[in-house]
PDB file of C-alpha atoms and ligand atoms in Angstrom:
ATOM      1  CA  MET A   1     113.086 106.300  21.278  1.00  0.00           C
ATOM      2  CA  SER A   2     115.357 109.346  21.836  1.00  0.00           C
ATOM      3  CA  ARG A   3     116.378 109.285  18.189  1.00  0.00           C
ATOM      4  CA  GLU A   4     112.731 109.242  17.076  1.00  0.00           C
ATOM      5  CA  LEU A   5     112.016 112.198  19.349  1.00  0.00           C
ATOM      6  CA  GLN A   6     115.012 114.023  17.853  1.00  0.00           C
ATOM      7  CA  ASP A   7     113.678 113.308  14.360  1.00  0.00           C
ATOM      8  CA  LEU A   8     110.265 114.695  15.306  1.00  0.00           C
ATOM      9  CA  ALA A   9     111.925 117.810  16.758  1.00  0.00           C
ATOM     10  CA  VAL A  10     113.881 118.272  13.506  1.00  0.00           C
ATOM     11  CA  ARG A  11     110.770 117.797  11.376  1.00  0.00           C
ATOM     12  CA  VAL A  12     108.581 120.285  13.222  1.00  0.00           C
ATOM     13  CA  ALA A  13     111.319 122.869  13.854  1.00  0.00           C
ATOM     14  CA  THR A  14     112.330 122.829  10.185  1.00  0.00           C
ATOM     15  CA  ALA A  15     108.737 123.226   8.988  1.00  0.00           C
ATOM     16  CA  ALA A  16     108.117 126.000  11.527  1.00  0.00           C
ATOM     17  CA  GLY A  17     111.314 127.765  10.466  1.00  0.00           C
ATOM     18  CA  GLU A  18     110.308 127.679   6.798  1.00  0.00           C
ATOM     19  CA  ARG A  19     106.984 129.300   7.653  1.00  0.00           C
ATOM     20  CA  ALA A  20     108.566 131.971   9.847  1.00  0.00           C
ATOM     21  CA  ALA A  21     111.116 132.761   7.120  1.00  0.00           C
ATOM     22  CA  THR A  22     108.316 133.178   4.569  1.00  0.00           C
ATOM     23  CA  TRP A  23     106.399 135.489   6.909  1.00  0.00           C
ATOM     24  CA  ARG A  24     109.624 137.472   7.414  1.00  0.00           C
ATOM     25  CA  THR A  25     109.775 138.246   3.688  1.00  0.00           C
ATOM     26  CA  GLN A  26     106.221 139.599   3.928  1.00  0.00           C
ATOM     27  CA  GLY A  27     107.154 142.094   6.690  1.00  0.00           C
ATOM     28  CA  VAL A  28     107.018 141.948  10.476  1.00  0.00           C
ATOM     29  CA  GLU A  29     104.673 143.658  12.894  1.00  0.00           C
ATOM     30  CA  VAL A  30     105.238 143.887  16.649  1.00  0.00           C
ATOM     31  CA  SER A  31     102.052 142.491  18.178  1.00  0.00           C
ATOM     32  CA  ALA A  32     102.840 142.961  21.895  1.00  0.00           C
ATOM     33  CA  LEU A  33     105.421 144.055  24.450  1.00  0.00           C
ATOM     34  CA  LYS A  34     106.415 141.699  27.274  1.00  0.00           C
ATOM     35  CA  SER A  35     108.715 142.455  30.215  1.00  0.00           C
ATOM     36  CA  SER A  36     109.909 145.839  28.869  1.00  0.00           C
ATOM     37  CA  PRO A  37     109.379 148.138  25.830  1.00  0.00           C
ATOM     38  CA  THR A  38     112.305 146.394  24.100  1.00  0.00           C
ATOM     39  CA  ASP A  39     111.003 142.865  24.765  1.00  0.00           C
ATOM     40  CA  VAL A  40     108.779 142.379  21.726  1.00  0.00           C
ATOM     41  CA  VAL A  41     106.530 139.669  20.341  1.00  0.00           C
ATOM     42  CA  THR A  42     105.702 139.540  16.655  1.00  0.00           C
ATOM     43  CA  GLU A  43     102.696 137.929  15.019  1.00  0.00           C
ATOM     44  CA  ALA A  44     105.130 135.365  13.623  1.00  0.00           C
ATOM     45  CA  ASP A  45     106.242 134.342  17.150  1.00  0.00           C
ATOM     46  CA  GLU A  46     102.643 133.616  18.066  1.00  0.00           C
ATOM     47  CA  ALA A  47     101.702 131.888  14.813  1.00  0.00           C
ATOM     48  CA  THR A  48     104.891 129.781  14.869  1.00  0.00           C
ATOM     49  CA  GLU A  49     104.215 128.620  18.416  1.00  0.00           C
ATOM     50  CA  THR A  50     100.636 127.674  17.491  1.00  0.00           C
ATOM     51  CA  PHE A  51     101.976 125.677  14.538  1.00  0.00           C
ATOM     52  CA  LEU A  52     104.557 123.894  16.725  1.00  0.00           C
ATOM     53  CA  ARG A  53     101.913 122.998  19.309  1.00  0.00           C
ATOM     54  CA  GLU A  54      99.535 121.613  16.684  1.00  0.00           C
ATOM     55  CA  GLN A  55     102.242 119.527  15.019  1.00  0.00           C
ATOM     56  CA  LEU A  56     103.658 118.144  18.274  1.00  0.00           C
ATOM     57  CA  LEU A  57     100.281 117.329  19.812  1.00  0.00           C
ATOM     58  CA  ASP A  58      99.130 115.757  16.577  1.00  0.00           C
ATOM     59  CA  ALA A  59     102.151 113.415  16.691  1.00  0.00           C
ATOM     60  CA  ARG A  60     102.180 112.905  20.488  1.00  0.00           C
ATOM     61  CA  PRO A  61      98.857 113.883  22.093  1.00  0.00           C
ATOM     62  CA  ASP A  62      99.841 112.906  25.658  1.00  0.00           C
ATOM     63  CA  ASP A  63     102.983 115.050  25.853  1.00  0.00           C
ATOM     64  CA  GLY A  64     103.037 118.446  27.560  1.00  0.00           C
ATOM     65  CA  ILE A  65     104.065 121.783  26.042  1.00  0.00           C
ATOM     66  CA  LEU A  66     106.033 124.627  27.592  1.00  0.00           C
ATOM     67  CA  GLY A  67     106.391 127.485  25.152  1.00  0.00           C
ATOM     68  CA  GLU A  68     107.537 131.093  25.191  1.00  0.00           C
ATOM     69  CA  GLU A  69     104.314 132.608  23.928  1.00  0.00           C
ATOM     70  CA  GLY A  70     101.470 130.359  25.093  1.00  0.00           C
ATOM     71  CA  ASP A  71      99.988 128.789  28.206  1.00  0.00           C
ATOM     72  CA  GLY A  72     101.673 125.585  29.315  1.00  0.00           C
ATOM     73  CA  LEU A  73     100.019 122.234  28.782  1.00  0.00           C
ATOM     74  CA  ALA A  74     100.624 119.571  31.448  1.00  0.00           C
ATOM     75  CA  SER A  75     102.087 116.255  30.329  1.00  0.00           C
ATOM     76  CA  ARG A  76     100.294 112.924  30.679  1.00  0.00           C
ATOM     77  CA  SER A  77     103.217 110.924  29.276  1.00  0.00           C
ATOM     78  CA  GLY A  78     106.064 112.303  31.414  1.00  0.00           C
ATOM     79  CA  LEU A  79     107.537 114.141  28.394  1.00  0.00           C
ATOM     80  CA  THR A  80     107.208 117.879  27.781  1.00  0.00           C
ATOM     81  CA  TRP A  81     108.170 119.824  24.650  1.00  0.00           C
ATOM     82  CA  VAL A  82     109.966 123.063  25.480  1.00  0.00           C
ATOM     83  CA  VAL A  83     109.698 125.384  22.499  1.00  0.00           C
ATOM     84  CA  ASP A  84     110.905 128.815  21.491  1.00  0.00           C
ATOM     85  CA  PRO A  85     109.105 129.645  18.239  1.00  0.00           C
ATOM     86  CA  ILE A  86     111.545 132.457  17.404  1.00  0.00           C
ATOM     87  CA  ASP A  87     114.635 132.820  19.549  1.00  0.00           C
ATOM     88  CA  GLY A  88     116.310 136.083  18.621  1.00  0.00           C
ATOM     89  CA  THR A  89     113.047 137.945  18.048  1.00  0.00           C
ATOM     90  CA  VAL A  90     114.832 141.300  17.810  1.00  0.00           C
ATOM     91  CA  ASN A  91     117.107 139.908  15.075  1.00  0.00           C
ATOM     92  CA  TYR A  92     113.980 138.631  13.312  1.00  0.00           C
ATOM     93  CA  LEU A  93     112.427 142.082  13.590  1.00  0.00           C
ATOM     94  CA  TYR A  94     115.510 143.715  12.031  1.00  0.00           C
ATOM     95  CA  ASP A  95     116.051 140.956   9.453  1.00  0.00           C
ATOM     96  CA  ILE A  96     119.425 139.981  10.927  1.00  0.00           C
ATOM     97  CA  PRO A  97     119.949 136.339   9.916  1.00  0.00           C
ATOM     98  CA  ALA A  98     120.563 135.073  13.460  1.00  0.00           C
ATOM     99  CA  TRP A  99     117.240 133.828  14.738  1.00  0.00           C
ATOM    100  CA  ALA A 100     116.138 130.271  15.333  1.00  0.00           C
ATOM    101  CA  VAL A 101     113.323 127.895  16.094  1.00  0.00           C
ATOM    102  CA  SER A 102     114.249 125.858  19.167  1.00  0.00           C
ATOM    103  CA  VAL A 103     112.461 122.622  20.089  1.00  0.00           C
ATOM    104  CA  ALA A 104     113.465 120.289  22.931  1.00  0.00           C
ATOM    105  CA  VAL A 105     111.754 117.426  24.685  1.00  0.00           C
ATOM    106  CA  VAL A 106     112.414 116.911  28.381  1.00  0.00           C
ATOM    107  CA  GLU A 107     111.548 114.150  30.807  1.00  0.00           C
ATOM    108  CA  GLY A 108     110.145 114.680  34.305  1.00  0.00           C
ATOM    109  CA  ASP A 109     109.261 117.944  35.930  1.00  0.00           C
ATOM    110  CA  PRO A 110     109.498 120.601  33.143  1.00  0.00           C
ATOM    111  CA  GLU A 111     111.742 122.749  35.305  1.00  0.00           C
ATOM    112  CA  PRO A 112     115.358 123.537  34.295  1.00  0.00           C
ATOM    113  CA  GLY A 113     117.729 121.956  36.777  1.00  0.00           C
ATOM    114  CA  ARG A 114     115.220 119.174  37.456  1.00  0.00           C
ATOM    115  CA  TRP A 115     114.402 117.974  33.948  1.00  0.00           C
ATOM    116  CA  ARG A 116     116.388 115.509  31.843  1.00  0.00           C
ATOM    117  CA  THR A 117     116.611 116.708  28.250  1.00  0.00           C
ATOM    118  CA  VAL A 118     115.980 113.807  25.901  1.00  0.00           C
ATOM    119  CA  ALA A 119     116.355 115.396  22.460  1.00  0.00           C
ATOM    120  CA  GLY A 120     116.413 118.763  20.762  1.00  0.00           C
ATOM    121  CA  CYS A 121     116.758 120.721  17.574  1.00  0.00           C
ATOM    122  CA  VAL A 122     117.690 124.332  16.794  1.00  0.00           C
ATOM    123  CA  VAL A 123     117.087 125.554  13.242  1.00  0.00           C
ATOM    124  CA  ASN A 124     118.454 128.748  11.695  1.00  0.00           C
ATOM    125  CA  PRO A 125     116.171 128.886   8.659  1.00  0.00           C
ATOM    126  CA  VAL A 126     117.978 131.757   6.930  1.00  0.00           C
ATOM    127  CA  LEU A 127     121.319 129.934   6.876  1.00  0.00           C
ATOM    128  CA  GLY A 128     119.676 126.533   6.380  1.00  0.00           C
ATOM    129  CA  GLU A 129     121.427 125.204   9.486  1.00  0.00           C
ATOM    130  CA  VAL A 130     119.814 122.410  11.463  1.00  0.00           C
ATOM    131  CA  TYR A 131     121.446 121.516  14.775  1.00  0.00           C
ATOM    132  CA  ALA A 132     120.162 118.361  16.452  1.00  0.00           C
ATOM    133  CA  GLY A 133     121.016 116.010  19.268  1.00  0.00           C
ATOM    134  CA  PHE A 134     119.689 113.385  21.605  1.00  0.00           C
ATOM    135  CA  ALA A 135     120.865 112.186  25.010  1.00  0.00           C
ATOM    136  CA  GLY A 136     123.814 109.874  24.575  1.00  0.00           C
ATOM    137  CA  GLY A 137     123.618 110.148  20.772  1.00  0.00           C
ATOM    138  CA  GLY A 138     125.880 113.108  20.030  1.00  0.00           C
ATOM    139  CA  ALA A 139     125.084 116.348  18.233  1.00  0.00           C
ATOM    140  CA  THR A 140     125.026 117.216  14.543  1.00  0.00           C
ATOM    141  CA  LEU A 141     124.847 120.203  12.204  1.00  0.00           C
ATOM    142  CA  ASN A 142     123.063 119.281   8.982  1.00  0.00           C
ATOM    143  CA  GLY A 143     123.914 115.665   9.763  1.00  0.00           C
ATOM    144  CA  ARG A 144     127.641 116.307  10.411  1.00  0.00           C
ATOM    145  CA  ARG A 145     128.905 115.318  13.871  1.00  0.00           C
ATOM    146  CA  LEU A 146     129.830 118.298  16.098  1.00  0.00           C
ATOM    147  CA  THR A 147     132.725 118.600  18.536  1.00  0.00           C
ATOM    148  CA  ALA A 148     133.258 121.527  20.888  1.00  0.00           C
ATOM    149  CA  SER A 149     136.520 123.461  20.683  1.00  0.00           C
ATOM    150  CA  GLY A 150     139.729 122.153  22.203  1.00  0.00           C
ATOM    151  CA  ARG A 151     140.706 125.605  23.535  1.00  0.00           C
ATOM    152  CA  THR A 152     142.679 125.494  26.779  1.00  0.00           C
ATOM    153  CA  ASP A 153     143.670 129.149  27.228  1.00  0.00           C
ATOM    154  CA  LEU A 154     140.928 131.546  28.339  1.00  0.00           C
ATOM    155  CA  GLY A 155     142.962 134.502  27.064  1.00  0.00           C
ATOM    156  CA  ARG A 156     142.554 133.181  23.512  1.00  0.00           C
ATOM    157  CA  ALA A 157     138.904 132.231  23.820  1.00  0.00           C
ATOM    158  CA  LEU A 158     136.147 133.765  21.716  1.00  0.00           C
ATOM    159  CA  VAL A 159     133.247 134.062  24.119  1.00  0.00           C
ATOM    160  CA  ALA A 160     129.608 135.024  23.591  1.00  0.00           C
ATOM    161  CA  THR A 161     127.102 136.377  26.045  1.00  0.00           C
ATOM    162  CA  GLY A 162     123.672 137.991  26.058  1.00  0.00           C
ATOM    163  CA  PHE A 163     121.614 140.533  27.942  1.00  0.00           C
ATOM    164  CA  GLY A 164     118.168 140.415  29.473  1.00  0.00           C
ATOM    165  CA  TYR A 165     115.497 143.000  28.735  1.00  0.00           C
ATOM    166  CA  ALA A 166     115.223 144.673  32.174  1.00  0.00           C
ATOM    167  CA  ALA A 167     117.406 147.791  32.637  1.00  0.00           C
ATOM    168  CA  THR A 168     118.783 146.821  36.075  1.00  0.00           C
ATOM    169  CA  ARG A 169     119.749 143.341  34.894  1.00  0.00           C
ATOM    170  CA  ARG A 170     121.407 144.825  31.788  1.00  0.00           C
ATOM    171  CA  ARG A 171     123.494 147.222  33.842  1.00  0.00           C
ATOM    172  CA  GLU A 172     124.796 144.347  36.018  1.00  0.00           C
ATOM    173  CA  GLN A 173     125.526 142.277  32.913  1.00  0.00           C
ATOM    174  CA  ALA A 174     127.399 145.161  31.269  1.00  0.00           C
ATOM    175  CA  GLU A 175     129.512 145.639  34.399  1.00  0.00           C
ATOM    176  CA  VAL A 176     130.529 141.968  34.356  1.00  0.00           C
ATOM    177  CA  LEU A 177     131.265 142.243  30.634  1.00  0.00           C
ATOM    178  CA  LEU A 178     133.530 145.236  31.194  1.00  0.00           C
ATOM    179  CA  ARG A 179     135.678 143.153  33.535  1.00  0.00           C
ATOM    180  CA  MET A 180     135.628 140.069  31.293  1.00  0.00           C
ATOM    181  CA  ILE A 181     136.494 141.684  27.966  1.00  0.00           C
ATOM    182  CA  THR A 182     140.179 142.108  28.840  1.00  0.00           C
ATOM    183  CA  ARG A 183     140.496 138.474  29.903  1.00  0.00           C
ATOM    184  CA  VAL A 184     139.407 136.787  26.665  1.00  0.00           C
ATOM    185  CA  ARG A 185     140.227 137.036  22.950  1.00  0.00           C
ATOM    186  CA  ASP A 186     136.974 138.869  22.244  1.00  0.00           C
ATOM    187  CA  ILE A 187     133.274 138.974  22.986  1.00  0.00           C
ATOM    188  CA  ARG A 188     130.308 138.299  20.688  1.00  0.00           C
ATOM    189  CA  ARG A 189     126.674 139.295  21.330  1.00  0.00           C
ATOM    190  CA  MET A 190     124.733 137.591  18.572  1.00  0.00           C
ATOM    191  CA  GLY A 191     121.218 137.908  19.993  1.00  0.00           C
ATOM    192  CA  ALA A 192     119.883 134.346  20.091  1.00  0.00           C
ATOM    193  CA  ALA A 193     120.854 132.173  23.060  1.00  0.00           C
ATOM    194  CA  SER A 194     119.977 128.904  21.325  1.00  0.00           C
ATOM    195  CA  LEU A 195     122.387 129.743  18.488  1.00  0.00           C
ATOM    196  CA  ASP A 196     125.095 130.801  20.945  1.00  0.00           C
ATOM    197  CA  LEU A 197     124.846 127.387  22.613  1.00  0.00           C
ATOM    198  CA  CYS A 198     124.947 125.667  19.215  1.00  0.00           C
ATOM    199  CA  GLY A 199     127.925 127.882  18.325  1.00  0.00           C
ATOM    200  CA  VAL A 200     129.776 126.358  21.285  1.00  0.00           C
ATOM    201  CA  ALA A 201     128.733 122.886  20.084  1.00  0.00           C
ATOM    202  CA  ALA A 202     130.155 123.641  16.623  1.00  0.00           C
ATOM    203  CA  GLY A 203     133.426 125.115  17.955  1.00  0.00           C
ATOM    204  CA  ARG A 204     132.548 128.483  16.381  1.00  0.00           C
ATOM    205  CA  LEU A 205     132.645 129.891  19.892  1.00  0.00           C
ATOM    206  CA  ASP A 206     134.857 128.703  22.717  1.00  0.00           C
ATOM    207  CA  ALA A 207     132.297 129.585  25.370  1.00  0.00           C
ATOM    208  CA  TYR A 208     129.036 131.361  26.173  1.00  0.00           C
ATOM    209  CA  TRP A 209     127.482 132.570  29.381  1.00  0.00           C
ATOM    210  CA  GLU A 210     124.268 134.353  30.271  1.00  0.00           C
ATOM    211  CA  ARG A 211     122.214 135.109  33.342  1.00  0.00           C
ATOM    212  CA  GLY A 212     118.416 135.161  33.184  1.00  0.00           C
ATOM    213  CA  LEU A 213     117.659 132.722  30.359  1.00  0.00           C
ATOM    214  CA  GLN A 214     114.193 131.247  30.167  1.00  0.00           C
ATOM    215  CA  PRO A 215     113.743 127.450  29.824  1.00  0.00           C
ATOM    216  CA  TRP A 216     112.926 127.649  26.086  1.00  0.00           C
ATOM    217  CA  ASP A 217     116.045 129.754  25.399  1.00  0.00           C
ATOM    218  CA  HIS A 218     118.435 127.020  26.531  1.00  0.00           C
ATOM    219  CA  ALA A 219     116.647 123.629  26.568  1.00  0.00           C
ATOM    220  CA  ALA A 220     117.631 122.415  23.086  1.00  0.00           C
ATOM    221  CA  GLY A 221     120.915 124.324  22.732  1.00  0.00           C
ATOM    222  CA  ALA A 222     122.282 123.138  26.087  1.00  0.00           C
ATOM    223  CA  LEU A 223     121.669 119.503  25.151  1.00  0.00           C
ATOM    224  CA  ILE A 224     123.330 120.004  21.752  1.00  0.00           C
ATOM    225  CA  ALA A 225     126.377 121.697  23.329  1.00  0.00           C
ATOM    226  CA  ARG A 226     126.666 118.966  25.978  1.00  0.00           C
ATOM    227  CA  GLU A 227     126.375 116.220  23.390  1.00  0.00           C
ATOM    228  CA  ALA A 228     129.157 117.914  21.394  1.00  0.00           C
ATOM    229  CA  GLY A 229     131.418 117.550  24.427  1.00  0.00           C
ATOM    230  CA  ALA A 230     131.126 121.072  25.879  1.00  0.00           C
ATOM    231  CA  THR A 231     130.916 121.617  29.621  1.00  0.00           C
ATOM    232  CA  VAL A 232     127.399 122.938  30.254  1.00  0.00           C
ATOM    233  CA  GLY A 233     125.813 124.003  33.524  1.00  0.00           C
ATOM    234  CA  GLY A 234     125.402 126.771  36.027  1.00  0.00           C
ATOM    235  CA  LEU A 235     128.099 128.915  37.635  1.00  0.00           C
ATOM    236  CA  ALA A 236     129.073 126.392  40.320  1.00  0.00           C
ATOM    237  CA  PRO A 237     130.970 123.360  38.997  1.00  0.00           C
ATOM    238  CA  GLY A 238     128.605 120.393  38.703  1.00  0.00           C
ATOM    239  CA  SER A 239     125.452 122.542  38.875  1.00  0.00           C
ATOM    240  CA  ARG A 240     122.821 122.498  36.129  1.00  0.00           C
ATOM    241  CA  GLU A 241     121.919 125.353  33.801  1.00  0.00           C
ATOM    242  CA  THR A 242     118.964 127.402  35.060  1.00  0.00           C
ATOM    243  CA  GLU A 243     117.563 130.923  34.833  1.00  0.00           C
ATOM    244  CA  GLU A 244     120.134 131.873  37.484  1.00  0.00           C
ATOM    245  CA  PHE A 245     123.059 131.102  35.201  1.00  0.00           C
ATOM    246  CA  THR A 246     123.892 129.197  32.037  1.00  0.00           C
ATOM    247  CA  LEU A 247     127.427 128.510  30.878  1.00  0.00           C
ATOM    248  CA  ALA A 248     128.675 126.373  28.001  1.00  0.00           C
ATOM    249  CA  ALA A 249     132.387 126.108  27.361  1.00  0.00           C
ATOM    250  CA  ALA A 250     135.155 124.083  25.834  1.00  0.00           C
ATOM    251  CA  PRO A 251     136.104 121.709  28.674  1.00  0.00           C
ATOM    252  CA  GLY A 252     139.661 123.071  28.683  1.00  0.00           C
ATOM    253  CA  ILE A 253     138.559 126.571  29.716  1.00  0.00           C
ATOM    254  CA  SER A 254     135.377 125.973  31.720  1.00  0.00           C
ATOM    255  CA  GLY A 255     137.145 126.113  35.108  1.00  0.00           C
ATOM    256  CA  ALA A 256     139.082 129.278  34.262  1.00  0.00           C
ATOM    257  CA  LEU A 257     135.947 130.910  32.809  1.00  0.00           C
ATOM    258  CA  ARG A 258     133.915 130.141  35.933  1.00  0.00           C
ATOM    259  CA  ALA A 259     136.654 131.571  38.142  1.00  0.00           C
ATOM    260  CA  ALA A 260     136.940 134.703  35.962  1.00  0.00           C
ATOM    261  CA  LEU A 261     133.173 135.253  36.070  1.00  0.00           C
ATOM    262  CA  VAL A 262     133.141 134.984  39.866  1.00  0.00           C
ATOM    263  CA  ASP A 263     136.054 137.458  39.964  1.00  0.00           C
ATOM    264  CA  ALA A 264     134.148 139.752  37.617  1.00  0.00           C
ATOM    265  CA  GLY A 265     131.329 139.908  40.120  1.00  0.00           C
ATOM    266  CA  VAL A 266     128.648 137.539  38.827  1.00  0.00           C
ATOM    267  CA  PRO A 267     126.343 137.268  41.822  1.00  0.00           C
TER     268      PRO A 267
HETATM  269  C1  IPD B 301     116.453 136.292  23.863  1.00  0.00           C
HETATM  270  C2  IPD B 301     117.684 135.923  23.059  1.00  0.00           C
HETATM  271  C3  IPD B 301     118.874 136.725  23.513  1.00  0.00           C
HETATM  272  C4  IPD B 301     119.152 136.557  24.976  1.00  0.00           C
HETATM  273  C5  IPD B 301     117.922 136.928  25.784  1.00  0.00           C
HETATM  274  C6  IPD B 301     116.727 136.085  25.325  1.00  0.00           C
HETATM  275  P1  IPD B 301     114.091 136.029  22.619  1.00  0.00           P
HETATM  276  O1  IPD B 301     115.356 135.467  23.500  1.00  0.00           O
HETATM  277  O2  IPD B 301     117.958 134.542  23.183  1.00  0.00           O
HETATM  278  O3  IPD B 301     120.051 136.344  22.826  1.00  0.00           O
HETATM  279  O4  IPD B 301     120.220 137.399  25.334  1.00  0.00           O
HETATM  280  O5  IPD B 301     118.217 136.660  27.138  1.00  0.00           O
HETATM  281  O6  IPD B 301     115.590 136.478  26.052  1.00  0.00           O
HETATM  282  O7  IPD B 301     113.432 137.087  23.462  1.00  0.00           O
HETATM  283  O8  IPD B 301     114.669 136.574  21.375  1.00  0.00           O
HETATM  284  O9  IPD B 301     113.268 134.805  22.410  1.00  0.00           O
END
């Protein structure tokens, strides 16, 4: 069952990504602002979410939907699809090839920390990269099995992070970053949380952390990173990833990274 759900996630995310990539070549218009003047929505975000909803409900009419751009739809089956039509909207706007369609299916209450993620897919249509995974089934990139990095020394770790859109939150995040940057090999800010999490799954990054992620930003990527053997969760060991905090790391550095983040003042 989980594998079939993964295959459906791959099918719809890939088709949605192809459409969004085509629209990108035709130009992008900002259609609305959300939490701040820099938090934009494009027409493609909205149209891609509509497409994902139609495809998923056509295949599984009793499932719920929780998406970035639309109203939620309650589940009658116990499963909810958590979708980000375009993660990395600002990259999409600027034609930076680091945006993704993220589709996950979760069981139970569709609330991070309480849900159980069953399957997920993150597609970077520009690079033609399809990350997928299902609970207990491992994670793949274009069908190739993924394994998180074997890094054991935080000082040599390449670590990604991200920033929220609100000015106060950004200032706090920048202050933490200032203290962290001397304790790791280097920092990356790529601009799409789902791809950062998949980067940890692929061993292209040794770790990633961010505060303030929304459910659709991390649902699929966190499953894929976990299935690739990364340690994924919140700031406290054993806690789950939530809006409060999301961390994914090579198991050999997760403890040291958590301790360094606490030292750096993560609240
Ligand atoms: C954003 C991206 C970004 C992360 C932000 C997210 P959006 O999602 O994933 O990398 O730092 O926290 O909100 O707005 O592009 O879907």
